[in-house]
Coordinates of C-alpha atoms in Angstrom, one line a residue:
Chain A
X8 CA 0.0 0.0 0.0
X9 CA 2.1 2.9 -1.3
X10 CA 1.0 6.4 -0.7
X11 CA 2.0 9.2 -3.1
X12 CA 1.9 12.6 -1.5
X13 CA 0.2 15.0 -3.9
X14 CA 0.6 18.1 -1.6
X15 CA 1.1 19.1 2.0
X16 CA 0.2 22.6 3.1
X17 CA 0.5 24.2 6.5
X18 CA -2.9 25.3 7.8
X19 CA -4.2 26.3 11.2
X20 CA -1.1 25.0 12.9
X21 CA -1.6 21.5 11.3
X22 CA -1.0 20.1 7.9
X23 CA -3.6 19.7 5.1
X24 CA -2.3 17.0 2.8
X25 CA -3.6 15.2 -0.3
X26 CA -2.6 11.7 -1.2
X27 CA -2.9 9.3 -4.2
X28 CA -2.8 5.5 -4.1
X29 CA -3.8 2.6 -6.3
X30 CA -6.8 1.1 -4.7
X31 CA -7.2 -2.7 -4.7
X32 CA -11.0 -2.2 -4.1
X33 CA -11.6 -0.1 -7.1
X34 CA -8.7 -1.1 -9.3
X35 CA -8.0 2.6 -10.0
X36 CA -5.9 5.4 -8.6
X37 CA -7.8 7.1 -5.7
X38 CA -7.2 10.5 -4.2
X39 CA -8.0 11.5 -0.6
X40 CA -7.2 14.4 1.8
X41 CA -6.1 14.2 5.4
X42 CA -5.9 17.1 7.8
X43 CA -3.5 16.4 10.7
X44 CA -4.0 18.8 13.6
X45 CA -1.1 20.2 15.7
X46 CA -1.6 17.7 18.5
X47 CA -0.8 14.8 16.1
X48 CA 2.2 16.7 14.7
X49 CA 3.4 16.8 18.3
X50 CA 3.3 13.0 18.5
X51 CA -0.1 12.2 19.9
X52 CA -2.5 9.7 18.4
X53 CA -5.6 11.5 17.6
X54 CA -9.2 10.6 17.0
X55 CA -10.3 10.5 13.3
X56 CA -13.5 11.9 11.8
X57 CA -14.4 10.6 8.3
X58 CA -16.1 13.1 6.0
X59 CA -17.9 11.5 3.0
X60 CA -18.8 13.9 0.2
X61 CA -21.8 14.4 -2.0
X62 CA -22.7 14.0 -5.6
X63 CA -20.3 15.6 -8.1
X64 CA -17.7 16.2 -5.4
X65 CA -14.1 15.0 -5.0
X66 CA -12.0 15.2 -1.8
X67 CA -11.3 18.8 -2.9
X68 CA -14.6 20.4 -2.3
X69 CA -14.8 20.0 1.4
X70 CA -11.1 20.4 1.7
X71 CA -11.2 23.8 0.2
X72 CA -14.7 25.0 1.3
X73 CA -15.6 23.0 4.4
X74 CA -13.9 25.4 6.9
X75 CA -13.2 22.5 9.2
X76 CA -9.6 23.0 10.0
X77 CA -10.0 25.8 12.5
X78 CA -12.1 23.4 14.7
X79 CA -10.2 20.2 14.0
X80 CA -7.0 22.0 15.0
X81 CA -8.6 23.2 18.2
X82 CA -10.1 19.9 19.1
X83 CA -7.3 17.6 17.9
X84 CA -9.2 15.7 15.2
X85 CA -7.7 14.1 12.1
X86 CA -10.1 14.6 9.2
X87 CA -10.1 12.2 6.3
X88 CA -12.0 13.1 3.1
X89 CA -12.2 10.4 0.4
X90 CA -13.3 10.8 -3.2
X91 CA -16.9 9.8 -4.1
X92 CA -16.1 7.2 -6.9
X93 CA -13.5 5.7 -9.0
X94 CA -12.5 7.9 -11.9
X95 CA -10.6 7.8 -15.2
X96 CA -10.8 6.8 -18.8
X97 CA -11.3 3.1 -18.3
X98 CA -14.0 3.6 -15.7
X99 CA -17.7 3.5 -16.7
X100 CA -19.6 6.7 -16.5
X101 CA -23.1 8.2 -17.2
X102 CA -24.2 11.4 -18.9
X103 CA -26.0 12.4 -15.7
X104 CA -24.2 13.9 -12.7
X105 CA -26.1 11.6 -10.3
X106 CA -24.7 8.3 -11.6
X107 CA -21.2 7.0 -12.4
X108 CA -18.1 9.1 -11.7
X109 CA -18.6 11.4 -8.8
X110 CA -21.7 9.5 -7.8
X111 CA -20.5 6.2 -6.3
X112 CA -23.2 6.1 -3.5
X113 CA -20.9 4.2 -1.2
X114 CA -22.0 0.8 -2.5
X115 CA -20.2 -2.2 -4.1
X116 CA -21.7 -2.4 -7.5
X117 CA -22.7 -5.8 -8.7
X118 CA -24.1 -4.9 -12.1
X119 CA -22.6 -4.1 -15.5
X120 CA -21.0 -1.8 -16.5
X121 CA -20.3 -0.6 -12.9
X122 CA -19.2 -3.8 -11.1
X123 CA -15.5 -3.8 -12.1
X124 CA -14.6 -0.5 -10.4
X125 CA -17.5 0.9 -8.4
X126 CA -16.5 -0.7 -5.0
X127 CA -16.8 2.3 -2.8
X128 CA -18.3 0.4 0.1
X129 CA -15.2 -1.8 0.4
X130 CA -13.0 1.2 -0.2
X131 CA -14.4 3.4 2.6
X132 CA -15.1 0.7 5.1
X133 CA -12.1 -1.5 4.7
X134 CA -9.3 -0.4 2.4
X135 CA -9.0 3.3 3.3
X136 CA -9.4 2.7 7.1
X137 CA -6.5 0.2 6.9
X138 CA -4.4 2.6 4.9
X139 CA -5.1 5.5 7.3
X140 CA -4.4 3.3 10.3
X141 CA -1.1 2.3 8.8
X142 CA 0.1 5.7 7.7
X143 CA -1.2 8.4 10.1
X144 CA -1.1 9.0 13.9
X145 CA -4.8 8.0 14.4
X146 CA -6.4 6.2 17.3
X147 CA -8.7 3.9 15.5
X148 CA -10.6 3.2 18.7
X149 CA -11.9 6.8 18.5
X150 CA -13.6 7.2 15.1
X151 CA -16.4 9.5 14.1
X152 CA -18.2 9.8 10.7
X153 CA -20.1 12.5 8.9
X154 CA -20.9 13.4 5.4
X155 CA -23.1 15.6 3.1
X156 CA -26.0 14.6 1.0
X157 CA -25.0 11.4 -0.8
X158 CA -22.1 11.4 1.7
X159 CA -24.5 11.8 4.6
X160 CA -26.2 8.6 3.2
X161 CA -22.8 7.0 3.2
X162 CA -22.0 8.1 6.8
X163 CA -25.3 6.8 8.1
X164 CA -25.3 3.5 6.3
X165 CA -21.6 2.8 7.2
X166 CA -22.2 3.6 10.8
X167 CA -25.4 1.5 11.0
X168 CA -23.7 -1.5 9.5
X169 CA -20.6 -1.2 11.7
X170 CA -22.1 -0.7 15.1
X171 CA -19.5 0.2 17.7
X172 CA -16.9 1.3 15.1
X173 CA -18.0 5.0 15.3
X174 CA -18.4 6.7 18.6
X175 CA -20.0 9.7 16.9
X176 CA -22.3 10.0 13.8
X177 CA -23.6 13.1 12.1
X178 CA -24.7 14.2 8.7
X179 CA -25.4 17.4 6.7
X180 CA -28.6 17.2 4.6
X181 CA -28.3 13.4 4.1
X182 CA -30.2 11.2 1.7
X183 CA -31.8 9.2 4.5
X184 CA -33.9 6.8 2.4
X185 CA -32.4 6.5 -1.1
X186 CA -34.7 3.6 -2.0
X187 CA -37.7 5.9 -1.7
X188 CA -36.3 8.9 -3.6
X189 CA -35.3 9.6 -7.3
X190 CA -31.6 9.7 -6.8
X191 CA -31.5 6.2 -5.2
X192 CA -34.2 4.9 -7.5
X193 CA -31.8 5.7 -10.4
X194 CA -28.5 4.6 -8.8
X195 CA -29.5 1.5 -6.9
X196 CA -30.9 -0.5 -9.8
X197 CA -27.9 0.6 -11.9
X198 CA -25.4 -0.5 -9.3
X199 CA -27.2 -3.2 -7.4
X200 CA -29.8 -4.6 -9.8
X201 CA -33.5 -5.1 -9.2
X202 CA -33.5 -7.0 -6.0
X203 CA -34.6 -4.5 -3.3
X204 CA -33.1 -6.6 -0.5
X205 CA -29.7 -5.3 -1.7
X206 CA -31.0 -1.8 -1.7
X207 CA -32.2 -2.0 1.9
X208 CA -28.6 -2.7 3.1
X209 CA -27.7 0.8 1.7
X210 CA -30.7 2.7 3.0
X211 CA -30.4 4.2 6.5
X212 CA -34.2 4.2 7.1
X213 CA -34.5 0.6 5.9
X214 CA -31.5 -0.5 7.9
X215 CA -33.1 0.8 11.1
X216 CA -36.4 -0.7 10.1
X217 CA -34.5 -4.0 9.8
X218 CA -33.0 -3.7 13.2
X219 CA -29.7 -1.8 12.9
X220 CA -29.1 0.5 15.8
X221 CA -26.7 3.3 16.9
X222 CA -27.1 5.3 20.0
X223 CA -27.4 8.8 18.6
X224 CA -27.2 10.9 15.4
X225 CA -26.8 14.6 14.7
X226 CA -28.4 15.9 11.5
X227 CA -28.5 19.4 10.2
X228 CA -30.8 20.2 7.3
X229 CA -31.4 23.6 5.6
X230 CA -35.0 24.6 5.1
X231 CA -34.1 26.4 1.8
X232 CA -32.4 23.2 0.4
X233 CA -33.9 22.6 -3.1
X234 CA -33.6 18.9 -2.6
X235 CA -35.3 18.8 0.8
X236 CA -38.7 17.5 -0.2
X237 CA -38.1 15.1 -3.0
X238 CA -34.6 13.7 -2.3
X239 CA -33.7 14.2 1.3
X240 CA -36.9 13.8 3.4
X241 CA -35.4 13.9 6.9
X242 CA -38.8 13.2 8.5
X243 CA -38.4 9.6 7.3
X244 CA -35.3 9.3 9.5
X245 CA -37.0 11.1 12.4
X246 CA -39.9 8.8 12.3
X247 CA -37.9 5.6 12.2
X248 CA -35.4 6.8 14.9
X249 CA -38.3 7.6 17.2
X250 CA -39.7 4.1 16.8
X251 CA -36.3 2.5 17.2
X252 CA -35.2 4.5 20.2
X253 CA -32.3 6.2 18.4
X254 CA -31.6 9.6 19.8
X255 CA -31.7 11.7 16.6
X256 CA -31.0 15.4 16.9
X257 CA -32.5 16.9 13.7
X258 CA -32.0 20.6 13.4
X259 CA -33.8 22.4 10.6
X260 CA -31.7 25.4 9.8
X261 CA -33.9 28.2 8.6
X262 CA -33.0 29.6 5.2
X263 CA -29.9 27.5 4.5
X264 CA -29.4 25.7 1.2
X265 CA -27.6 22.6 0.1
X266 CA -24.1 24.2 -0.5
X267 CA -20.9 24.4 1.4
X268 CA -22.1 27.8 2.7
X269 CA -24.5 25.6 4.7
X270 CA -21.9 23.0 5.7
X271 CA -19.3 25.5 6.7
X272 CA -21.8 27.3 8.9
X273 CA -22.4 24.3 11.1
X274 CA -19.2 22.3 10.8
X275 CA -18.0 23.8 14.1
X276 CA -21.1 22.3 15.9
X277 CA -20.6 19.0 14.2
X278 CA -16.9 18.7 15.1
X279 CA -17.6 19.8 18.7
X280 CA -20.3 17.1 18.8
X281 CA -17.8 14.5 17.5
X282 CA -15.0 15.6 19.8
X283 CA -17.2 15.4 22.9
X284 CA -17.8 11.7 22.1
X285 CA -14.3 10.8 21.0
Chain B
X5 CA -26.1 52.6 -10.4
X6 CA -28.1 49.4 -10.8
X7 CA -27.1 46.3 -8.9
X8 CA -27.9 42.9 -10.3
X9 CA -28.1 40.2 -7.6
X10 CA -26.2 37.2 -8.9
X11 CA -26.7 35.1 -5.8
X12 CA -27.6 35.3 -2.1
X13 CA -26.8 32.5 0.3
X14 CA -27.4 32.1 4.0
X15 CA -24.2 31.6 5.8
X16 CA -23.1 31.8 9.5
X17 CA -26.4 33.6 10.3
X18 CA -25.7 36.3 7.7
X19 CA -26.0 36.5 4.0
X20 CA -23.2 35.9 1.4
X21 CA -24.2 37.7 -1.8
X22 CA -22.7 38.3 -5.2
X23 CA -23.6 41.3 -7.3
X24 CA -22.9 42.5 -10.9
X25 CA -23.1 46.0 -12.1
X26 CA -21.9 48.1 -15.0
X27 CA -18.9 50.1 -13.9
X28 CA -18.5 53.6 -15.1
X29 CA -14.8 53.5 -14.1
X30 CA -13.9 50.4 -16.1
X31 CA -16.7 50.6 -18.7
X32 CA -17.3 46.9 -18.2
X33 CA -19.6 44.7 -16.0
X34 CA -17.9 44.1 -12.7
X35 CA -18.7 41.4 -10.1
X36 CA -18.2 41.7 -6.3
X37 CA -19.3 39.9 -3.2
X38 CA -20.7 41.2 0.1
X39 CA -21.1 39.3 3.3
X40 CA -23.7 40.9 5.5
X41 CA -23.5 39.7 9.1
X42 CA -26.5 39.0 11.3
X43 CA -26.2 42.3 13.1
X44 CA -26.7 44.2 9.9
X45 CA -29.7 41.9 8.9
X46 CA -31.1 43.0 12.2
X47 CA -31.0 46.6 11.1
X48 CA -27.7 47.9 12.5
X49 CA -25.2 49.8 10.4
X50 CA -22.0 47.9 10.6
X51 CA -18.4 48.6 9.9
X52 CA -17.0 47.4 6.6
X53 CA -13.7 45.6 5.8
X54 CA -12.6 45.7 2.2
X55 CA -10.7 42.6 1.0
X56 CA -8.6 43.1 -2.2
X57 CA -7.6 39.9 -3.9
X58 CA -4.4 38.8 -5.5
X59 CA -3.2 37.9 -9.0
X60 CA -5.4 35.5 -11.0
X61 CA -8.2 35.8 -8.5
X62 CA -11.8 37.1 -8.8
X63 CA -14.1 37.9 -5.9
X64 CA -14.9 34.1 -5.7
X65 CA -11.6 32.8 -4.4
X66 CA -11.7 34.5 -1.0
X67 CA -15.5 34.2 -0.9
X68 CA -15.2 30.4 -1.2
X69 CA -11.9 29.7 0.6
X70 CA -11.2 32.7 2.9
X71 CA -13.1 31.3 5.9
X72 CA -13.9 34.9 7.0
X73 CA -17.6 34.6 7.6
X74 CA -17.5 32.8 11.0
X75 CA -15.6 35.8 12.4
X76 CA -17.3 38.5 10.4
X77 CA -20.6 37.2 11.8
X78 CA -19.3 37.2 15.4
X79 CA -17.8 40.6 15.1
X80 CA -20.5 42.3 13.0
X81 CA -18.4 43.2 10.0
X82 CA -19.5 43.6 6.5
X83 CA -16.9 42.2 4.1
X84 CA -16.7 43.5 0.5
X85 CA -14.6 41.6 -2.0
X86 CA -14.1 43.2 -5.5
X87 CA -12.7 41.6 -8.6
X88 CA -9.0 42.2 -9.5
X89 CA -9.5 43.7 -13.0
X90 CA -12.0 44.4 -15.8
X91 CA -12.8 41.3 -17.8
X92 CA -14.4 40.3 -21.1
X93 CA -13.9 39.9 -24.8
X94 CA -13.4 43.6 -25.5
X95 CA -10.9 44.1 -22.7
X96 CA -7.2 43.9 -23.4
X97 CA -5.3 40.9 -22.0
X98 CA -1.8 39.4 -21.8
X99 CA -0.6 35.8 -22.2
X100 CA 0.9 36.0 -18.7
X101 CA -1.2 35.6 -15.5
X102 CA 0.6 38.6 -14.0
X103 CA -0.6 41.2 -16.4
X104 CA -4.0 42.1 -17.8
X105 CA -7.2 40.3 -16.8
X106 CA -7.0 39.1 -13.2
X107 CA -4.0 41.4 -12.6
X108 CA -5.2 45.0 -12.5
X109 CA -2.7 46.0 -9.7
X110 CA -5.2 48.6 -8.4
X111 CA -4.0 51.3 -10.7
X112 CA -5.6 53.6 -13.3
X113 CA -3.8 52.6 -16.5
X114 CA -2.6 55.5 -18.7
X115 CA -1.0 53.4 -21.5
X116 CA -2.3 51.5 -24.5
X117 CA -3.9 49.0 -24.7
X118 CA -4.8 49.1 -21.0
X119 CA -6.0 52.6 -20.5
X120 CA -9.6 52.2 -21.8
X121 CA -10.7 49.7 -19.1
X122 CA -8.0 49.1 -16.5
X123 CA -9.2 51.8 -14.0
X124 CA -9.1 49.7 -10.9
X125 CA -7.9 52.6 -8.7
X126 CA -10.9 54.6 -9.4
X127 CA -13.1 51.6 -9.1
X128 CA -12.0 50.5 -5.6
X129 CA -11.4 54.0 -4.2
X130 CA -14.4 55.8 -5.6
X131 CA -17.0 53.9 -7.5
X132 CA -17.4 50.8 -5.4
X133 CA -17.4 52.6 -2.1
X134 CA -20.2 54.9 -3.3
X135 CA -22.1 51.9 -4.5
X136 CA -21.6 50.0 -1.3
X137 CA -22.6 53.1 0.8
X138 CA -25.8 53.5 -1.2
X139 CA -26.9 49.9 -1.2
X140 CA -25.8 48.2 2.1
X141 CA -26.2 48.9 5.8
X142 CA -22.6 50.1 6.2
X143 CA -21.2 52.8 8.5
X144 CA -18.7 54.4 6.2
X145 CA -17.1 56.1 9.1
X146 CA -15.8 52.7 10.2
X147 CA -13.8 51.2 7.4
X148 CA -10.9 48.7 7.4
X149 CA -9.0 47.4 4.5
X150 CA -7.0 44.2 3.9
X151 CA -5.8 42.1 1.0
X152 CA -3.6 39.4 -0.3
X153 CA -0.4 39.6 -2.4
X154 CA -1.3 42.0 -5.2
X155 CA -4.4 42.8 -3.1
X156 CA -2.1 43.5 -0.1
X157 CA -0.3 46.0 -2.3
X158 CA -3.7 47.5 -3.2
X159 CA -4.8 47.7 0.5
X160 CA -1.6 49.3 1.6
X161 CA -1.4 51.9 -1.2
X162 CA -5.1 52.8 -1.0
X163 CA -4.8 53.2 2.8
X164 CA -1.7 55.3 2.5
X165 CA -3.2 57.6 -0.1
X166 CA -6.5 58.0 1.8
X167 CA -5.2 58.7 5.3
X168 CA -8.0 58.7 7.8
X169 CA -10.4 56.8 5.6
X170 CA -9.5 53.4 7.1
X171 CA -9.3 52.9 10.9
X172 CA -7.6 49.6 10.4
X173 CA -5.1 48.3 7.8
X174 CA -3.7 44.8 7.3
X175 CA -2.4 42.6 4.6
X176 CA -1.5 38.9 3.9
X177 CA 1.8 38.5 2.1
X178 CA 1.6 41.9 0.3
X179 CA 3.7 43.1 -2.5
X180 CA 5.2 46.0 -0.5
X181 CA 7.4 47.5 -3.1
X182 CA 6.2 46.7 -6.6
X183 CA 8.6 49.1 -8.3
X184 CA 11.5 47.0 -6.9
X185 CA 10.3 43.5 -7.8
X186 CA 9.6 41.6 -11.1
X187 CA 5.8 41.7 -10.8
X188 CA 5.7 45.4 -10.6
X189 CA 8.5 45.9 -13.0
X190 CA 6.4 44.1 -15.6
X191 CA 3.0 45.7 -14.7
X192 CA 3.9 49.3 -14.0
X193 CA 5.6 50.2 -17.3
X194 CA 2.7 48.4 -19.1
X195 CA -0.1 50.2 -17.2
X196 CA 1.7 53.5 -16.2
X197 CA 4.5 54.0 -18.7
X198 CA 8.1 54.7 -18.1
X199 CA 7.9 57.6 -15.7
X200 CA 8.7 56.2 -12.3
X201 CA 7.1 59.1 -10.4
X202 CA 3.8 57.5 -11.4
X203 CA 5.0 54.1 -10.1
X204 CA 5.9 55.6 -6.7
X205 CA 2.3 56.6 -6.1
X206 CA 1.4 52.9 -6.3
X207 CA 4.2 51.5 -4.2
X208 CA 3.7 51.3 -0.4
X209 CA 7.3 51.6 0.5
X210 CA 7.8 54.6 -1.9
X211 CA 4.7 56.3 -0.6
X212 CA 6.0 56.1 2.9
X213 CA 9.4 57.3 1.8
X214 CA 7.6 60.2 0.1
X215 CA 5.8 61.1 3.3
X216 CA 2.5 59.1 3.4
X217 CA 1.6 58.0 6.9
X218 CA -0.9 55.7 8.7
X219 CA -0.7 54.9 12.4
X220 CA -0.4 51.1 12.3
X221 CA -0.4 48.1 10.0
X222 CA -0.7 44.3 10.6
X223 CA 1.1 42.0 8.1
X224 CA 1.2 38.2 8.1
X225 CA 3.8 36.5 5.8
X226 CA 4.4 32.8 5.5
X227 CA 8.1 31.7 5.6
X228 CA 7.4 28.9 3.0
X229 CA 5.9 31.4 0.5
X230 CA 7.6 30.8 -2.8
X231 CA 7.3 34.5 -3.7
X232 CA 8.8 35.8 -0.4
X233 CA 12.3 36.6 -1.5
X234 CA 11.9 38.0 -5.0
X235 CA 8.4 39.5 -5.1
X236 CA 7.2 40.3 -1.6
X237 CA 10.2 41.3 0.5
X238 CA 8.4 42.4 3.7
X239 CA 11.7 43.6 5.2
X240 CA 11.5 46.6 2.9
X241 CA 8.2 47.6 4.5
X242 CA 9.6 46.9 8.0
X243 CA 12.6 49.2 7.4
X244 CA 10.6 52.1 6.0
X245 CA 8.0 51.8 8.7
X246 CA 10.7 51.9 11.4
X247 CA 12.1 55.1 9.9
X248 CA 8.7 56.7 9.5
X249 CA 7.3 55.8 12.9
X250 CA 4.6 53.6 11.6
X251 CA 3.7 50.8 14.0
X252 CA 4.0 47.7 11.8
X253 CA 3.2 44.3 13.3
X254 CA 5.0 42.0 10.9
X255 CA 4.4 38.3 11.7
X256 CA 6.5 35.7 9.9
X257 CA 4.4 32.5 10.0
X258 CA 6.6 29.5 10.0
X259 CA 6.0 27.0 7.3
X260 CA 3.0 28.8 5.7
X261 CA 2.8 29.3 1.9
X262 CA 1.1 31.8 -0.3
X263 CA -2.3 30.1 -0.6
X264 CA -5.7 30.4 0.9
X265 CA -4.7 27.8 3.4
X266 CA -2.4 30.5 4.8
X267 CA -5.0 33.3 4.6
X268 CA -7.7 31.2 6.2
X269 CA -5.4 30.3 9.1
X270 CA -5.0 33.9 10.1
X271 CA -8.1 35.7 8.9
X272 CA -9.6 35.3 12.4
X273 CA -6.6 37.3 13.8
X274 CA -7.0 40.0 11.1
X275 CA -10.7 40.4 11.5
X276 CA -10.3 40.7 15.3
X277 CA -7.6 43.3 14.7
X278 CA -9.9 45.2 12.4
X279 CA -12.9 44.9 14.7
X280 CA -10.9 46.2 17.7
X281 CA -10.2 49.4 15.7
X282 CA -13.6 49.8 14.1

């Protein structure tokens, strides 16, 4: 597992770095970013928070616009930001921005033409954690996970299927029930085929209905988010969490949209939430 | 003076907006961004801090990557970010990124082919302030100015030539003596011609040598900035300020480069510096 350093930049007393490696899961080069806070530069093993990005994004969007370093530096958190799909000339793609490259949905595709490379579930749950554990000063006993939109879906489903791995779970404007909304109803048949039992293992609401449990979740959702009513539908998560006894803190943020201006406004709250539990 | 609203986005309890207008100074459409903090949304007139950007930038770079809104919202500062030059098909340009579009150097060009549109001095010192005063809840008696690189040059020269207008002055990695370094020695003859007396009116070190005074200046400069030794040379400013009795706080930030990762690491300090004086 060789890591190529793309860049390292001093920021907020820590180091913002970008790395490239050849993924065995996807069979492609993959790029991700890691912010190492001052505490870790000083030799301490630090807790790690995973940030999974949304449709069309790479590692770069949140790295440039997320405004997380000020708080990660204060709180001593390592922040890891993966890409959202395999990429490149030999990798399948779709004309739409909500399928294919930039839209991996954090699943292991089983269907043509996606199956050869679209193995983002294995990448973010197995390969990248092992790589991070081997190369960075992380305490893997203290992990949190968050994400935005499709990445919020990724964060919730990963956390629900690895109970105990993450001591803190949050999301910004997550797709909480992809099997019930147009984005998932396009991506899931393409990647996973027609059998909806496979879909349910990648749908946070369905996973909870089927018995998956975590203690608590923080979700922020902007009320001016253009995807709120037809793609995100946080009330579905609120309802199933209430039934399942999961302590969901769902904050509807008045007037906020789906952009990084929304994420960056509340990332401080999220990282403080994670740090308090890590 | 009609303002077209390009976008308004809720952020950190305030509003990040982008506007377009037809500039009488440049004779072109110009775009700028304004962050209005919660205090101003509540009806208060707030102090304004001008941020002038560097080579190749538009209003968008600092607006997306500057991480200033968290602090502007807390401190009640309106932040205005102009573009760095006129732009468009009918506007002169150069093959290099350090002359022409994206590189206006905050001067009024007198030479062909630049003179018709490159009137950034008039734009940032007269036209845009009048526009901002007319359209936004600003207290023009409480103005601060800052900028990065070429924009740091702009901030320093504007402040030195309008003594009393700005109660607070800072810069990130400014070009302090353009007439003595390659960037200025390319841009100044192109825009201003061969008469170096014209150059001196757009060179912070020369302006101070020639008698211009402000009470105090804050400058941050990264030690790993690749432009430090041949383009920026902050010691020239330190020397002339010492002679002139200007209280310069020059902070050399170990390991920081010339990027927004540097700016965003110290923007909190700068905005607190401005707020304390506004």
